[in-house]
Amino acid sequence: MSRFIRHCTGWRRLYSSVGASDIDHFKSILPPAAILSTVSPSALPSAELDPYNNDWMGKYHGSATTVLRPKTTQQVSDIVRWCASRNIAIVPQGGNTGLVGGSVPLHDELIVSLANMNTVRSFDPVSGILVADAGCILQSLTDYVAPHNHIMPIDLGAKGSCHIGGNVATNAGGLRLLRYGSLHGSVLGLEVVLPDGTILDQLTTLRKDNTGYDLKQLFIGAEGTLGIITAVSVLTPPSPQASNNVILALPHFDNVLPLYKTVKRQLSEILSAFEFIDRTAYDLAVKHGQGRALSDEDVDGAACFVLVETSGGRREHDEEKLTDLLTSLLEADSPLINTGVLSQNPAQFSSLWALREGVTEAVSKEGKAYKYDISIPLASFKDVVDATREHLRSKGLLGDHAVKHVLGYGHVGDGNLHLNIIAAAYTQEIQDALEPFVYELVASYRGSISAEHGIGAMKTHALHYSKNDVSIEWMKKIKALFDPLGIMNPGKVLE
Ligand SMILES: Cc1cc2nc3c(=O)[nH]c(=O)nc-3n(C[C@H](O)[C@H](O)[C@H](O)COP(=O)(O)OP(=O)(O)OC[C@H]3O[C@@H](n4cnc5c(N)ncnc54)[C@H](O)[C@@H]3O)c2cc1C
C-alpha cells in the first residue's frame, strides 16, 4: 500500500529518506570517496552537495542528503536494488546541464551521479561505432574519435560538461541534427539498470537488428524515469574533410524562410547547419564575450542573423559553392541579406560558432531566464516572440525591474525556436503571465512544447498541450510497467 502526500506540484508517493543504515549499506557497495552525504556518520556540510542539488540555471533546487558516484554498472545495479527494497527515490544525474529541472531532486531523493563512469569501452575505426560509459563527457568523446577522423553525431553548447548518457536520456538535439538526424537513429544500443536493479544489456553494435520490439528507444528521451543508462553504443560519422561557415545579416525576419530555401537549393548536400539568432540574442552574445563581434558596418540595420555551416568532402568545391551563394545573395535585385561574413581560418570558424553557441550562456549571465524550447512552423518564429513580448507588455511586466528581454534563437533547419524571457528575478507574477500563455500559443500552431530539452519538472503539467490523452495514458502504463514503485526520477515527465 502506498501513502500519498500533497506537495507543491501535486500528489506524490511518500518515499523513504536516506538514513544512517542506508549509508552503511552503500559503504558495502562503494568506496568512501564515492559517497557524499550529510547524513551521519559521514555528515558533510550540505554546501558540498550544492552543485548536485541546484540546476545549471539556478532555477530548480533539490534537498538531497546523499549523492552516490558509482564506477561500474554492477555498483549502479546494487544501489538501485537496495533503493527498490527500501522505497528510496532516485534521481539519475549526468552533467547537470539540463534546462527543464529534470536532473535535480524535487525533495530529498538520492542522487546517483554517473560522473565516475567515464571510460570508453571500445571504438571500431572501420564502422565508426563507439561504445562508452554513460558518464563520458561529450567533448571528451569528440576528442577521442577525432584522431580516427570521426565526429560525434551530436554537438551542443554544453558539450564541455554534459554526458553522453544525459544526451541520450534527454534525446538532445543540438547543432548537428540537421545533418546527422536524432539520437533515435544514431544510438545503436544501450545498457540500462532498470528500477528493480536488473541490468538490461542491449549494448549491441549492429547497424541492423530487426528482432522485435526495439526497447532501447524507450530510454532515449525518458529523462531517467525508466532506468539508469550506464553505457551507450553510438554510430559516429566520418569527419568532414572541409567545414566552412558564414554569418549572414538580414534586414527583416521575413527573409529567413526564403533564405533557407535558397541556401538549401544552392548548397544541397554540403549544408550542415542553418542556425538563427535574433538581434537581441546577438547583442547579448557580444555583450557577454561569446565570439568576436562583427564590425559595426556588418551589423548595421540587421534585424537578425543566420549562421550557415557547410561540411563536405573537398575544400575548393565547398568554398566555391559558398562564394557563389554569397555572390548571388548580394547581387540579387532585392537582396535577402545585408552582408555575409565568411570565416577564413579555424579561429574565425570557431568565433562565428561561438556567437551562436554562446547565446545560452550569455542569457544566463544577463539574468534569470524563462526558457521555452518549442517546435513551430518556421514562418511563425517571429510572431511567437513578438506575441510573447506584447503579452508581457500588456501585463506591465516589461522593464528593467521585471522582464528585461524577450528573444529568440534556435535551430531553424529543425523548426526549433528557443524563446527566452530574461528577467531580473524568477517571480510568480512573470510565471503566471507566461503560462499557460506560451503553451496555448504553441498549441495554436500545432507545435511541440518541447523540441529538444525534454519535459523534466518544468512541463509535466503542460504535457497535454503536445500529447493527447491516449498517448499520455500509454506513457503512464509504460512507466508503471518498468517502475511500479515509482522510484525512478519521480515527478519528472509525468505528474
Ligand atoms: C549552454 C547549454 C547549451 C545547451 N544546448 C542544447 C542544445 O543545443 N540541444 C539540446 O537538446 N540541449 C541543450 N542543452 C541542454 C542540456 O545540455 C542537454 O539536455 C543535455 O543532453 C543534458 O545532459 P546532462 O549530462 O547534463 O544531463 P543532466 O542535466 O544531468 O540530466 C538531464 C536529464 O537526464 C537524466 N539523466 C542524466 N543522465 C542519465 C543517465 N545516465 N541515465 C538516465 N537518465 C539520465 C536526468 O535524470 C535528467 O532528467 C544545453 C544546455 C546548456 C547549459
XYZ file of C-alpha atoms and ligand atoms in Angstrom:
548
model
C 0.000 0.000 0.000
C 1.383 3.445 -0.892
C 0.623 6.581 1.052
C 0.469 9.891 -0.754
C 1.180 13.396 0.454
C 0.233 16.674 -1.132
C 3.067 18.966 -2.177
C 3.525 21.989 -4.376
C 3.499 20.047 -7.635
C 0.566 17.757 -6.847
C 0.227 14.369 -5.110
C 3.248 12.254 -4.621
C 4.096 8.902 -3.212
C 5.774 9.008 0.167
C 9.321 7.722 -0.227
C 11.846 6.793 2.421
C 14.615 9.258 3.177
C 18.201 8.069 3.137
C 19.204 7.154 6.694
C 22.344 6.091 8.526
C 21.642 2.386 7.881
C 21.386 3.103 4.142
C 24.759 4.852 4.224
C 26.181 1.795 5.970
C 24.820 -0.384 3.188
C 26.151 1.916 0.446
C 29.582 1.562 2.074
C 29.431 -2.138 1.250
C 28.913 -1.254 -2.427
C 31.106 1.829 -2.940
C 34.418 3.188 -1.660
C 34.011 6.041 0.864
C 35.089 8.693 -1.673
C 32.104 7.778 -3.880
C 29.597 8.590 -1.125
C 28.805 12.235 -0.436
C 26.298 12.591 2.356
C 25.124 14.981 5.004
C 23.643 12.033 6.881
C 25.506 10.964 9.984
C 28.077 9.404 10.350
C 29.507 10.891 7.092
C 27.880 14.268 7.817
C 29.413 16.533 5.177
C 28.291 20.171 5.238
C 25.237 20.489 2.969
C 27.068 23.073 0.815
C 29.187 20.195 -0.531
C 26.074 18.899 -2.225
C 25.067 22.251 -3.746
C 26.473 21.502 -7.229
C 24.247 18.399 -7.357
C 21.151 19.939 -5.755
C 20.986 23.054 -7.951
C 20.476 23.095 -11.681
C 22.526 24.944 -14.317
C 20.099 27.887 -14.448
C 19.863 28.291 -10.678
C 16.109 27.810 -11.054
C 15.493 24.356 -9.593
C 16.709 23.347 -6.148
C 16.635 19.918 -4.537
C 17.422 18.896 -0.993
C 19.139 15.553 -1.466
C 21.149 14.480 1.544
C 23.193 11.930 -0.381
C 24.966 11.666 -3.715
C 26.463 8.366 -4.874
C 29.115 8.209 -7.589
C 29.390 4.583 -8.780
C 32.139 3.471 -11.149
C 30.638 0.250 -12.527
C 27.322 -0.989 -13.844
C 27.220 -3.616 -11.108
C 27.534 -0.883 -8.455
C 24.633 1.020 -10.050
C 22.594 -2.166 -10.043
C 23.370 -2.864 -6.363
C 22.432 0.694 -5.396
C 19.136 0.585 -7.293
C 18.229 -2.849 -5.923
C 18.724 -1.548 -2.381
C 16.687 1.583 -3.100
C 13.847 -0.502 -4.517
C 13.815 -2.640 -1.359
C 13.792 0.492 0.827
C 11.444 2.621 -1.331
C 14.092 5.316 -1.771
C 13.529 7.543 -4.810
C 16.446 8.141 -7.174
C 17.450 10.983 -9.489
C 19.982 9.896 -12.135
C 22.330 12.792 -12.833
C 24.726 13.362 -15.722
C 26.482 16.681 -16.275
C 23.547 18.579 -14.704
C 23.245 20.883 -17.724
C 19.584 20.077 -18.383
C 17.336 23.090 -18.799
C 13.991 21.729 -17.550
C 14.729 20.818 -13.931
C 14.934 17.054 -14.609
C 18.378 16.455 -13.157
C 17.866 17.693 -9.598
C 15.558 16.257 -6.934
C 12.179 17.764 -6.136
C 12.661 16.753 -2.491
C 15.361 14.616 -0.843
C 15.672 11.872 -3.459
C 19.010 10.059 -3.652
C 21.196 11.413 -6.474
C 23.102 8.810 -8.494
C 25.767 10.711 -10.411
C 27.266 8.936 -13.427
C 30.359 11.179 -13.413
C 32.742 8.380 -12.392
C 31.565 6.095 -15.177
C 33.734 7.739 -17.796
C 35.590 5.060 -19.741
C 35.450 4.405 -23.464
C 34.733 0.686 -23.780
C 35.538 0.261 -27.471
C 35.823 2.075 -30.782
C 35.847 0.468 -34.207
C 37.539 2.845 -36.662
C 36.113 0.952 -39.638
C 32.436 1.113 -38.706
C 32.819 4.223 -36.518
C 30.878 2.561 -33.699
C 31.783 3.869 -30.257
C 30.782 2.167 -27.016
C 31.233 4.329 -23.954
C 30.209 4.568 -20.318
C 27.233 6.883 -19.830
C 29.268 9.364 -17.775
C 31.724 10.218 -20.570
C 31.636 13.944 -21.276
C 30.553 14.710 -24.842
C 33.643 16.835 -25.590
C 35.962 14.080 -24.385
C 34.282 11.628 -26.760
C 34.637 14.151 -29.587
C 38.355 14.377 -28.754
C 38.610 10.585 -28.537
C 37.233 9.894 -32.027
C 38.883 12.905 -33.743
C 42.285 11.218 -34.388
C 40.353 8.428 -36.137
C 38.738 11.057 -38.391
C 35.310 10.688 -36.862
C 32.979 13.099 -35.102
C 30.153 12.629 -32.638
C 26.721 12.777 -34.310
C 25.664 15.363 -31.724
C 27.096 18.736 -30.716
C 25.753 21.333 -28.305
C 26.827 24.350 -26.285
C 27.072 22.300 -23.081
C 29.489 19.773 -24.634
C 32.226 20.524 -22.085
C 30.017 19.289 -19.207
C 27.108 17.181 -20.462
C 27.420 13.384 -20.529
C 26.601 11.070 -23.419
C 24.186 9.292 -21.041
C 22.471 12.615 -20.304
C 22.326 13.374 -24.022
C 20.595 10.064 -24.666
C 18.317 10.377 -21.627
C 17.143 13.792 -22.896
C 17.261 12.843 -26.585
C 19.248 16.051 -27.023
C 19.077 17.648 -30.465
C 21.725 20.320 -30.833
C 23.658 21.731 -33.724
C 24.175 18.672 -35.929
C 20.657 17.278 -36.069
C 20.027 18.814 -39.484
C 22.854 16.704 -40.942
C 23.018 13.564 -38.785
C 19.451 13.177 -37.516
C 18.300 12.445 -33.973
C 19.782 10.088 -31.387
C 16.869 7.746 -32.072
C 18.763 6.950 -35.266
C 22.416 7.100 -34.243
C 22.208 5.251 -30.907
C 22.642 1.554 -31.710
C 22.478 0.084 -28.245
C 22.167 0.835 -24.542
C 22.956 -0.778 -21.226
C 20.409 0.227 -18.620
C 19.864 -0.532 -14.945
C 16.128 -0.970 -14.531
C 14.238 0.333 -11.460
C 14.430 -3.061 -9.704
C 18.210 -3.276 -10.217
C 18.132 -5.657 -13.204
C 20.793 -4.921 -15.829
C 19.246 -4.728 -19.296
C 22.087 -5.400 -21.731
C 21.138 -4.115 -25.178
C 24.597 -2.806 -25.937
C 24.644 -4.080 -29.487
C 26.983 -2.678 -32.106
C 24.827 -3.853 -35.014
C 23.564 -1.396 -37.592
C 20.681 -3.706 -38.374
C 18.806 -5.716 -35.766
C 15.173 -6.246 -36.594
C 14.249 -8.668 -33.830
C 11.015 -7.443 -32.346
C 10.400 -4.503 -30.027
C 13.268 -2.010 -30.008
C 13.358 -1.472 -26.249
C 16.283 0.970 -26.251
C 14.110 3.593 -27.951
C 12.031 3.846 -24.773
C 15.024 5.056 -22.758
C 16.024 7.670 -25.342
C 14.272 10.780 -24.072
C 12.821 9.100 -20.946
C 14.804 11.564 -18.779
C 15.779 8.929 -16.242
C 12.197 7.911 -15.438
C 12.510 4.319 -16.684
C 16.027 3.394 -15.573
C 19.645 4.497 -15.386
C 21.609 4.368 -18.640
C 25.088 3.039 -17.858
C 26.561 2.675 -21.357
C 25.819 3.794 -24.884
C 26.722 2.372 -28.312
C 26.625 5.125 -30.901
C 27.409 5.438 -34.586
C 29.927 8.228 -35.224
C 30.086 9.712 -38.726
C 33.373 10.284 -40.591
C 34.762 13.811 -40.090
C 34.006 16.091 -42.993
C 37.149 16.876 -44.997
C 36.219 20.540 -45.076
C 33.995 22.696 -42.880
C 33.179 26.321 -43.542
C 30.796 28.777 -42.022
C 29.358 32.168 -42.786
C 27.200 34.516 -40.770
C 24.549 36.352 -42.735
C 22.956 39.599 -41.538
C 19.297 40.010 -42.551
C 17.285 43.246 -42.688
C 13.974 41.520 -41.763
C 12.911 38.274 -40.204
C 10.608 37.728 -43.215
C 13.709 36.959 -45.261
C 14.698 33.914 -43.183
C 12.344 31.466 -44.876
C 13.197 32.420 -48.498
C 16.871 32.463 -47.462
C 16.599 28.935 -46.090
C 15.045 27.748 -49.356
C 17.804 29.416 -51.409
C 20.605 28.107 -49.188
C 19.217 24.554 -49.273
C 18.897 24.661 -53.052
C 22.371 26.069 -53.693
C 24.389 24.195 -51.068
C 22.367 20.967 -51.157
C 24.443 18.045 -49.807
C 27.113 20.175 -48.091
C 24.692 22.188 -45.898
C 25.190 21.004 -42.296
C 23.697 23.760 -40.120
C 21.290 26.667 -40.530
C 21.049 28.441 -37.177
C 19.116 31.594 -36.330
C 19.717 34.334 -33.759
C 17.619 37.465 -33.478
C 19.223 40.855 -32.895
C 18.704 40.791 -29.132
C 20.352 37.373 -28.886
C 23.295 38.558 -30.993
C 23.755 41.712 -28.883
C 23.721 39.682 -25.657
C 26.238 37.151 -27.027
C 28.587 40.025 -27.870
C 27.949 41.812 -24.566
C 28.902 38.683 -22.622
C 32.026 37.911 -24.638
C 30.791 34.965 -26.721
C 32.724 35.020 -30.007
C 34.129 38.079 -31.721
C 31.705 40.863 -32.597
C 31.129 41.572 -36.278
C 32.074 45.070 -37.487
C 29.606 47.948 -36.985
C 29.182 48.069 -40.741
C 28.204 44.388 -40.865
C 25.591 44.604 -38.130
C 24.174 47.985 -39.146
C 20.472 47.563 -39.973
C 20.455 43.842 -39.152
C 17.238 42.561 -37.568
C 18.587 39.027 -37.216
C 21.398 36.695 -38.246
C 21.716 33.251 -39.728
C 24.773 31.060 -39.328
C 25.273 28.640 -42.204
C 27.757 25.789 -41.934
C 28.903 23.505 -44.716
C 30.602 20.148 -44.263
C 31.825 18.384 -47.330
C 34.464 16.286 -48.992
C 36.579 18.838 -50.902
C 37.546 22.268 -49.625
C 37.845 24.013 -53.026
C 34.484 22.637 -54.144
C 32.727 23.744 -50.931
C 34.362 27.174 -50.879
C 33.347 27.753 -54.459
C 29.755 26.809 -53.679
C 29.671 29.122 -50.639
C 31.234 32.016 -52.534
C 28.741 31.551 -55.377
C 25.930 31.555 -52.834
C 27.144 34.768 -51.226
C 27.625 36.473 -54.574
C 24.166 35.546 -55.794
C 22.594 36.651 -52.487
C 24.333 40.034 -52.532
C 23.792 40.696 -56.215
C 20.096 39.801 -56.280
C 17.648 42.555 -57.301
C 16.035 42.504 -53.855
C 18.771 41.020 -51.642
C 17.677 38.800 -48.769
C 20.786 39.724 -46.766
C 22.679 42.922 -45.938
C 26.079 41.274 -45.586
C 27.785 37.955 -45.070
C 30.940 37.329 -43.057
C 32.798 34.230 -44.191
C 35.303 32.572 -41.853
C 38.811 32.408 -43.329
C 40.577 30.172 -40.833
C 39.808 27.770 -37.945
C 39.927 30.567 -35.336
C 37.336 32.591 -37.246
C 35.259 29.449 -37.819
C 35.124 28.865 -34.028
C 34.469 32.525 -33.307
C 31.433 32.631 -35.608
C 30.098 29.453 -33.991
C 30.697 30.944 -30.543
C 28.309 33.794 -31.353
C 25.532 31.235 -31.836
C 26.557 28.584 -29.293
C 27.268 31.203 -26.644
C 23.740 32.630 -26.584
C 22.551 30.175 -23.891
C 25.459 31.162 -21.652
C 25.015 34.879 -22.390
C 21.339 34.664 -21.469
C 22.188 33.089 -18.115
C 24.721 35.862 -17.403
C 22.183 38.561 -18.263
C 19.547 37.490 -15.733
C 17.065 34.803 -14.773
C 15.790 33.037 -17.866
C 12.398 31.518 -18.534
C 13.174 29.120 -21.345
C 10.695 27.732 -23.840
C 12.128 25.278 -26.314
C 9.438 24.898 -28.919
C 8.808 23.419 -32.349
C 6.607 25.605 -34.508
C 6.349 26.338 -38.225
C 9.367 28.380 -39.228
C 7.231 31.205 -40.595
C 5.814 31.798 -37.090
C 9.113 32.185 -35.186
C 8.940 35.964 -35.095
C 5.193 36.090 -34.404
C 5.677 33.954 -31.310
C 8.496 36.133 -29.961
C 6.551 39.329 -30.720
C 3.287 37.987 -29.284
C 5.037 36.996 -26.053
C 6.704 40.386 -25.742
C 3.400 42.208 -26.349
C 1.620 39.976 -23.857
C 4.192 40.797 -21.161
C 3.955 44.480 -22.060
C 0.154 44.387 -21.702
C 0.641 42.960 -18.199
C 3.016 45.815 -17.325
C 5.894 43.380 -16.915
C 8.387 44.768 -19.427
C 11.191 46.835 -17.918
C 14.433 46.518 -16.014
C 12.627 45.700 -12.759
C 10.842 42.684 -14.275
C 11.365 41.313 -17.802
C 14.463 42.778 -19.437
C 14.467 40.947 -22.780
C 12.332 38.648 -24.898
C 14.404 36.961 -27.564
C 14.508 34.063 -29.974
C 17.240 31.879 -31.415
C 17.485 28.300 -32.498
C 17.832 25.559 -34.998
C 15.822 26.919 -37.914
C 16.639 23.913 -40.055
C 14.832 21.738 -37.477
C 11.899 24.133 -36.892
C 13.090 24.604 -33.310
C 12.871 28.023 -31.640
C 14.367 28.822 -28.240
C 12.081 31.515 -26.858
C 13.830 33.089 -23.862
C 12.437 35.637 -21.455
C 15.139 37.223 -19.289
C 14.012 38.735 -16.020
C 15.695 40.381 -13.064
C 14.412 37.535 -10.863
C 12.178 34.475 -11.025
C 8.761 35.638 -9.801
C 5.322 34.077 -9.602
C 3.850 37.064 -11.438
C 6.038 36.517 -14.516
C 5.500 32.767 -14.345
C 1.712 33.251 -14.280
C 1.899 35.684 -17.185
C 3.901 33.212 -19.271
C 1.997 30.039 -18.541
C -0.264 28.825 -19.952
C 0.031 31.730 -22.441
C 3.119 30.342 -24.218
C 1.818 26.769 -24.280
C -1.551 27.863 -25.697
C 0.260 29.884 -28.336
C 2.367 26.855 -29.314
C -0.710 24.622 -29.361
C -2.455 27.107 -31.664
C 0.284 26.351 -34.228
C 0.007 22.599 -33.512
C 3.600 22.835 -32.315
C 5.535 20.997 -29.611
C 6.122 22.460 -26.143
C 9.486 20.695 -26.051
C 11.531 20.373 -29.203
C 14.692 19.026 -27.578
C 15.138 19.906 -23.890
C 12.523 17.464 -22.601
C 9.752 17.810 -20.030
C 11.680 17.456 -16.757
C 9.916 19.005 -13.791
C 9.137 22.171 -15.712
C 6.494 20.978 -18.142
C 4.779 17.940 -16.593
C 1.592 19.971 -16.161
C 1.759 21.075 -19.791
C 2.362 17.715 -21.448
C -1.239 17.621 -22.682
C -0.576 20.582 -24.973
C 1.564 18.289 -27.127
C 0.347 14.779 -26.329
C -3.247 13.570 -26.444
C -4.956 11.646 -23.636
C -4.399 8.247 -25.233
C -0.676 8.912 -25.615
C -0.331 10.076 -22.004
C -2.299 7.073 -20.753
C 0.095 4.688 -22.563
C 3.129 6.603 -21.302
C 1.800 6.096 -17.764
C 1.272 2.375 -18.416
C 4.850 2.039 -19.665
C 6.147 3.895 -16.616
C 4.129 1.631 -14.284
C 5.392 -1.479 -16.077
C 9.072 -0.579 -15.723
C 8.848 1.228 -12.409
C 5.838 0.003 -10.394
C 7.220 1.605 -7.207
C 7.667 4.951 -8.971
C 11.166 5.410 -7.527
C 12.936 6.460 -10.728
C 13.101 10.259 -11.046
C 9.611 10.880 -9.607
C 7.725 13.998 -10.642
C 9.589 14.252 -13.946
C 7.994 13.876 -17.401
C 4.719 12.565 -15.895
C 2.898 14.173 -12.968
C 24.912 26.078 -22.670
C 23.900 24.993 -22.928
C 23.556 24.679 -24.234
C 22.639 23.657 -24.479
N 22.320 23.366 -25.770
C 21.453 22.359 -26.028
C 21.115 22.029 -27.377
O 21.573 22.644 -28.335
N 20.272 20.994 -27.575
C 19.722 20.276 -26.536
O 18.955 19.342 -26.779
N 20.006 20.590 -25.248
C 20.848 21.604 -24.973
N 21.141 21.917 -23.675
C 20.502 21.151 -22.574
C 21.387 20.010 -21.996
O 22.733 20.256 -22.186
C 21.022 18.672 -22.624
O 19.717 18.344 -22.239
C 21.962 17.532 -22.237
O 21.679 16.422 -23.060
C 21.866 17.124 -20.768
O 22.934 16.233 -20.476
P 23.489 16.107 -18.977
O 24.504 15.035 -18.954
O 23.909 17.420 -18.465
O 22.192 15.591 -18.219
P 21.580 16.107 -16.855
O 21.277 17.557 -16.944
O 22.389 15.670 -15.719
O 20.197 15.297 -16.838
C 19.161 15.573 -17.751
C 18.068 14.508 -17.595
O 18.567 13.240 -17.981
C 18.550 12.325 -16.877
N 19.813 11.580 -16.947
C 21.078 12.065 -16.996
N 21.958 11.065 -17.108
C 21.231 9.921 -17.124
C 21.572 8.550 -17.228
N 22.834 8.137 -17.343
N 20.567 7.640 -17.210
C 19.286 8.025 -17.114
N 18.905 9.300 -17.001
C 19.872 10.242 -17.015
C 18.402 13.175 -15.641
O 17.732 12.465 -14.625
C 17.581 14.336 -16.174
O 16.222 14.010 -16.202
C 22.039 22.951 -23.398
C 22.381 23.290 -22.089
C 23.294 24.293 -21.848
C 23.648 24.594 -20.423
